[in-house]
Amino acid sequence: MTFVPAPNRYADMTYRRTGRSGLKLPALSLGLWHNFGHERPIDTQRAILRRAFDLGVTHFDLANNYGPPPGSAETNFGRIFAEDFRPFRDEMIISSKAGYDMWPGPYGDFGSRKYLLSSLDASLGRLGLDYVDIFYSHRPDPETPIEETMGALASAVHQGKALYVGISSYTPEQTRAAVAALAEHKVPLLIHQPRYSMFDRHIEDGLFPVLDELGVGSIVFSPLAQGLLTDRYLGGSVPSDSRVATSRFLSDTVLTDTYLNRARALNAIAHERGQTLAQLAVTWILRQRSVTSVLVGASSVHQLEQTVAALDAPALTNDEIAMIEPYAVHGTGLG
């Protein structure tokens, strides 16, 4: 059936300016890191993407290695885009990244010009696009001069294959160097994609002030600390389909008494506000003026709708922020 988007899709979503650029992003963006590989039914993926667009989520974030297998999220998104979203291309922000291991040999990883531009061409082919809106260096490369990595991003813009460029997981010092290197090519750094949550606050005193000074936006990932800021583990057990049970990034060693006490306390504060713990986690992040957008995942339409409902809640008061502070402790859940 031909997709007809909701006519009121922009009525309720909040859009925030990205640094000092002219680009606005939705307060919530949809990340395709999980749930959009070949092991997931294409109809489920299509339903999530359609509903996201209907809710005003205009930004869809991918990377060359998203799947599994690597490349499959771009392939699946490209198929759905061609069938459903092509008439609405000008209403969408589509991003991709390169930086992690993608193919064998010395040219399929990190930040060389060879790898980044080859990867971008491959991503465009899988996506079925002439350009992406944002192309990222997915991680810093300790062995490649930052001038080369940023020069490759600038080339993507000059070639018309990307409208903007970004970086992910760069330190404050590396971010300054990236901005300076891009300036040599008269290309601004649009956005930084760091990890940030109540349990991972390392960027507050370092990166955020630098982004504010330089006029760079941010879109934060892992806002729910890979599910630790949800109600899934509050009983102390591990559901068989949970991230702790299935992911190589987490194990049940994270479910310490300290984690449970803090998560349960945050859950109680959320309930007092009429929110879930996951919704409170999103609201807490959006209190930061340095944050342009929060990157969320979704395994179902219902989960997506529950996350977007966080935007309906009132902003946190100073008293509520003070109540949260003792439990929003950096390093919680590290095992």
Coordinates of C-alpha atoms in Angstrom, one line a residue:
M1 CA 0.0 0.0 0.0
T2 CA 1.3 3.4 -0.9
F3 CA 2.6 5.3 2.1
V4 CA 0.7 8.5 2.8
P5 CA 2.3 10.3 5.8
A6 CA 0.2 12.0 8.5
P7 CA -0.7 15.5 7.5
N8 CA -0.1 16.8 11.1
R9 CA 3.3 15.1 11.4
Y10 CA 5.0 18.4 12.4
A11 CA 2.4 19.5 14.9
D12 CA 3.9 18.1 18.1
M13 CA 7.6 17.5 17.5
T14 CA 10.1 20.0 18.8
Y15 CA 13.0 21.0 16.5
R16 CA 16.2 22.3 17.9
R17 CA 18.9 24.3 16.0
T18 CA 22.2 22.4 15.5
G19 CA 24.9 24.6 17.0
R20 CA 25.2 27.8 15.0
S21 CA 24.1 26.2 11.7
G22 CA 20.9 26.7 9.9
L23 CA 19.8 23.1 10.3
K24 CA 17.2 22.0 12.8
L25 CA 16.9 18.4 14.1
P26 CA 14.0 16.8 15.9
A27 CA 14.4 16.5 19.6
L28 CA 14.4 12.7 19.1
S29 CA 16.1 11.1 16.2
L30 CA 15.8 7.4 15.2
G31 CA 19.0 5.4 15.2
L32 CA 19.3 2.2 13.2
W33 CA 22.2 0.7 15.1
H34 CA 20.0 -2.2 16.3
N35 CA 16.8 -3.8 15.0
F36 CA 17.3 -3.0 11.3
G37 CA 19.5 -5.8 10.1
H38 CA 18.6 -8.8 8.1
E39 CA 17.5 -10.8 11.2
R40 CA 14.5 -8.5 11.7
P41 CA 11.3 -8.7 9.6
I42 CA 11.3 -6.0 6.9
D43 CA 7.6 -5.3 7.7
T44 CA 8.4 -4.5 11.3
Q45 CA 11.2 -2.1 10.2
R46 CA 8.9 -0.4 7.7
A47 CA 6.2 0.1 10.4
I48 CA 8.7 1.7 12.8
L49 CA 10.1 4.0 10.1
R50 CA 6.6 5.0 8.9
R51 CA 5.4 5.7 12.4
A52 CA 8.5 7.7 13.2
F53 CA 8.0 9.9 10.2
D54 CA 4.3 10.4 11.2
L55 CA 5.5 11.5 14.6
G56 CA 7.7 14.2 13.2
V57 CA 11.0 12.2 13.5
T58 CA 12.7 13.5 10.4
H59 CA 16.3 12.3 11.2
F60 CA 17.4 8.7 10.5
D61 CA 20.9 7.8 11.7
L62 CA 22.8 5.0 10.1
A63 CA 26.4 3.8 9.7
N64 CA 28.2 1.5 7.2
N65 CA 28.5 -1.3 9.8
Y66 CA 25.0 -1.3 11.2
G67 CA 23.2 -4.5 10.9
P68 CA 23.9 -7.3 11.4
P69 CA 25.5 -8.1 9.1
P70 CA 27.4 -4.9 8.4
G71 CA 25.7 -2.9 5.7
S72 CA 22.3 -4.5 6.1
A73 CA 20.7 -1.6 8.0
E74 CA 21.6 0.7 5.1
T75 CA 20.3 -1.9 2.5
N76 CA 17.0 -2.3 4.4
F77 CA 16.6 1.4 4.9
G78 CA 17.3 2.0 1.2
R79 CA 14.7 -0.5 0.2
I80 CA 12.0 1.1 2.4
F81 CA 13.1 4.6 1.4
A82 CA 12.7 3.7 -2.3
E83 CA 9.2 2.2 -1.7
D84 CA 7.8 4.7 0.8
F85 CA 9.9 7.8 1.4
R86 CA 11.4 9.0 -1.9
P87 CA 8.7 11.6 -2.5
F88 CA 9.6 13.1 0.9
R89 CA 13.4 13.2 0.6
D90 CA 13.5 16.9 1.1
E91 CA 11.8 16.5 4.5
M92 CA 14.3 14.0 5.8
I93 CA 17.8 14.1 7.3
I94 CA 19.7 10.9 6.6
S95 CA 23.1 10.3 8.0
S96 CA 25.8 7.7 7.8
K97 CA 29.2 7.1 9.2
A98 CA 32.5 5.3 8.6
G99 CA 35.2 4.4 11.0
Y100 CA 34.8 0.8 12.2
D101 CA 35.9 -2.4 10.6
M102 CA 33.9 -2.9 7.4
W103 CA 35.9 -5.1 4.9
P104 CA 39.1 -7.2 5.0
G105 CA 42.5 -5.7 4.4
P106 CA 44.2 -2.4 5.5
Y107 CA 41.7 -0.1 3.8
G108 CA 38.5 -1.1 5.6
D109 CA 38.8 0.6 8.9
F110 CA 39.5 3.8 10.9
G111 CA 40.0 7.2 9.2
S112 CA 42.1 7.2 6.1
R113 CA 40.9 9.2 3.0
K114 CA 40.9 5.9 1.1
Y115 CA 38.6 4.2 3.5
L116 CA 36.2 7.1 4.3
L117 CA 35.4 8.0 0.7
S118 CA 35.2 4.4 -0.5
S119 CA 32.8 3.7 2.4
L120 CA 30.7 6.7 1.6
D121 CA 30.3 5.6 -2.0
A122 CA 29.3 2.1 -0.8
S123 CA 26.8 3.5 1.7
L124 CA 25.2 5.7 -1.0
G125 CA 24.8 2.6 -3.2
R126 CA 23.1 0.6 -0.4
L127 CA 20.9 3.5 0.5
G128 CA 20.0 4.3 -3.1
L129 CA 20.8 8.0 -2.5
D130 CA 22.8 10.6 -4.4
Y131 CA 23.9 12.2 -1.1
V132 CA 23.5 11.9 2.7
D133 CA 22.7 14.9 4.8
I134 CA 25.4 14.2 7.3
F135 CA 28.5 12.1 6.9
Y136 CA 30.5 11.2 10.1
S137 CA 33.9 10.1 11.0
H138 CA 32.6 7.4 13.4
R139 CA 35.7 7.4 15.6
P140 CA 39.1 9.1 15.8
D141 CA 42.0 7.3 14.2
P142 CA 45.2 7.5 16.4
E143 CA 47.5 6.7 13.4
T144 CA 46.0 8.9 10.7
P145 CA 46.6 12.7 10.8
I146 CA 43.3 14.4 11.6
E147 CA 44.0 16.7 8.6
E148 CA 43.6 13.7 6.3
T149 CA 40.4 12.4 8.0
M150 CA 38.8 15.9 8.0
G151 CA 40.0 16.5 4.4
A152 CA 38.1 13.4 3.4
L153 CA 34.9 14.7 5.0
A154 CA 35.4 18.0 3.3
S155 CA 35.8 16.3 0.0
A156 CA 32.5 14.6 0.5
V157 CA 30.9 18.0 0.9
H158 CA 32.7 19.5 -2.1
Q159 CA 31.7 16.5 -4.2
G160 CA 28.1 16.9 -3.3
K161 CA 27.9 13.5 -1.6
A162 CA 27.2 15.0 1.9
L163 CA 25.6 18.3 2.9
Y164 CA 27.2 18.4 6.3
V165 CA 29.9 16.6 8.3
G166 CA 30.1 15.3 11.8
I167 CA 32.4 13.4 14.2
S168 CA 31.6 10.8 16.9
S169 CA 33.4 9.9 20.1
Y170 CA 36.1 12.5 19.7
T171 CA 37.7 14.1 22.8
P172 CA 37.4 17.8 23.4
E173 CA 41.0 18.3 22.1
Q174 CA 40.3 16.2 19.0
T175 CA 37.1 18.2 18.4
R176 CA 39.1 21.4 18.4
A177 CA 41.6 20.0 16.0
A178 CA 38.8 18.7 13.7
V179 CA 37.2 22.1 13.5
A180 CA 40.5 23.7 12.7
A181 CA 41.3 21.1 10.0
L182 CA 37.9 21.5 8.4
A183 CA 38.2 25.3 8.4
E184 CA 41.1 25.0 6.0
H185 CA 38.6 23.6 3.5
K186 CA 35.9 26.1 4.4
V187 CA 33.7 23.4 5.7
P188 CA 32.2 23.8 9.2
L189 CA 31.8 20.9 11.7
L190 CA 28.0 20.6 12.1
I191 CA 27.7 18.1 14.9
H192 CA 29.3 15.7 17.3
Q193 CA 27.8 12.3 18.3
P194 CA 28.9 11.4 21.8
R195 CA 27.6 8.8 24.3
Y196 CA 25.6 10.4 27.2
S197 CA 23.1 9.3 29.8
M198 CA 22.4 9.6 33.5
F199 CA 25.0 6.8 34.0
D200 CA 27.6 8.2 31.6
R201 CA 28.2 11.9 32.1
H202 CA 31.8 12.2 31.0
I203 CA 31.1 14.8 28.4
E204 CA 29.5 17.4 30.7
D205 CA 32.6 19.2 32.0
G206 CA 34.8 18.6 28.9
L207 CA 33.0 18.3 25.6
F208 CA 29.9 20.3 26.1
P209 CA 31.7 23.6 26.9
V210 CA 33.9 23.1 23.8
L211 CA 30.9 22.5 21.5
D212 CA 29.2 25.6 22.9
E213 CA 32.3 27.7 22.3
L214 CA 32.7 26.4 18.7
G215 CA 29.1 26.5 17.8
V216 CA 28.8 22.7 17.1
G217 CA 25.7 20.8 17.8
S218 CA 25.4 17.4 19.5
I219 CA 23.3 14.3 19.1
V220 CA 23.8 11.9 21.9
F221 CA 23.6 8.1 21.7
S222 CA 22.9 5.4 24.3
P223 CA 20.6 7.7 26.3
L224 CA 19.1 4.7 28.2
A225 CA 22.6 3.2 28.9
Q226 CA 21.8 0.3 26.7
G227 CA 18.6 -0.4 28.6
L228 CA 19.9 0.0 32.1
L229 CA 17.7 3.2 32.4
T230 CA 14.5 1.2 31.7
D231 CA 12.3 -0.9 34.0
R232 CA 13.5 -4.2 32.5
Y233 CA 16.0 -5.0 35.3
L234 CA 14.4 -3.4 38.3
G235 CA 13.4 -6.7 39.7
G236 CA 17.0 -7.9 39.6
S237 CA 16.4 -10.6 37.0
V238 CA 17.5 -10.7 33.3
P239 CA 14.7 -11.2 30.7
S240 CA 15.8 -13.6 28.0
D241 CA 15.3 -11.1 25.2
S242 CA 17.0 -8.2 27.0
R243 CA 20.1 -6.4 26.0
V244 CA 22.0 -7.9 29.0
A245 CA 21.1 -11.4 27.8
T246 CA 21.8 -10.9 24.2
S247 CA 24.4 -8.2 23.7
R248 CA 28.2 -8.6 23.7
F249 CA 28.4 -5.1 25.2
L250 CA 26.7 -6.0 28.5
S251 CA 26.5 -8.8 31.0
D252 CA 24.6 -9.6 34.2
T253 CA 27.6 -8.4 36.2
V254 CA 26.2 -4.8 35.8
L255 CA 23.1 -5.7 37.9
T256 CA 24.8 -4.8 41.2
D257 CA 23.0 -3.6 44.3
T258 CA 24.3 -0.1 43.6
Y259 CA 22.9 -0.1 40.1
L260 CA 19.5 -1.5 41.3
N261 CA 19.2 1.0 44.2
R262 CA 19.9 4.0 41.9
A263 CA 17.7 2.8 39.0
R264 CA 14.8 2.1 41.4
A265 CA 15.2 5.5 43.0
L266 CA 15.1 7.1 39.5
N267 CA 12.1 5.0 38.6
A268 CA 10.3 6.3 41.7
I269 CA 11.0 9.9 40.6
A270 CA 9.8 9.1 37.1
H271 CA 6.5 7.7 38.4
E272 CA 5.9 10.8 40.5
R273 CA 6.1 12.8 37.2
G274 CA 3.8 10.3 35.4
Q275 CA 6.7 9.0 33.3
T276 CA 8.5 5.7 32.8
L277 CA 12.2 5.5 33.8
A278 CA 13.1 5.6 30.1
Q279 CA 11.1 8.7 29.5
L280 CA 12.6 10.4 32.4
A281 CA 16.1 9.6 31.1
V282 CA 15.3 11.3 27.8
T283 CA 13.7 14.3 29.5
W284 CA 16.8 14.7 31.7
I285 CA 19.1 14.7 28.7
L286 CA 17.0 17.3 26.9
R287 CA 17.5 19.7 29.8
Q288 CA 21.0 20.3 28.4
R289 CA 21.0 23.2 26.0
S290 CA 24.1 21.7 24.4
V291 CA 22.1 18.8 23.2
T292 CA 20.4 19.2 19.8
S293 CA 18.8 15.7 19.6
V294 CA 18.6 12.4 21.5
L295 CA 19.3 9.4 19.3
V296 CA 16.9 6.6 20.3
G297 CA 16.4 3.1 19.0
A298 CA 13.1 1.1 18.7
S299 CA 12.3 -2.6 18.3
S300 CA 8.6 -1.9 17.8
V301 CA 6.1 0.8 17.0
H302 CA 4.9 0.7 20.6
Q303 CA 8.4 1.2 22.0
L304 CA 8.9 4.2 19.6
E305 CA 5.6 5.8 20.7
Q306 CA 6.5 5.4 24.4
T307 CA 9.8 7.1 23.9
V308 CA 8.4 10.0 21.8
A309 CA 5.8 10.5 24.6
A310 CA 8.7 11.7 26.8
L311 CA 8.3 15.0 24.9
D312 CA 4.8 15.5 26.3
A313 CA 6.1 15.8 29.8
P314 CA 6.9 19.2 31.4
A315 CA 10.6 20.2 31.7
L316 CA 12.3 19.2 34.9
T317 CA 12.2 21.7 37.7
N318 CA 15.3 22.7 39.7
D319 CA 14.0 20.7 42.6
E320 CA 13.5 17.6 40.5
I321 CA 17.0 17.9 39.0
A322 CA 18.3 18.1 42.5
M323 CA 16.4 15.0 43.5
I324 CA 17.8 13.1 40.5
E325 CA 21.4 14.1 41.1
P326 CA 22.4 11.6 43.8
Y327 CA 21.3 8.7 41.6
A328 CA 22.4 9.9 38.2
V329 CA 26.0 8.8 38.9
H330 CA 28.6 8.5 36.2
G331 CA 30.0 5.0 36.0
T332 CA 26.8 3.2 37.3
G333 CA 26.3 -0.1 35.5
L334 CA 29.9 -0.6 34.5
G335 CA 30.0 -3.8 36.6

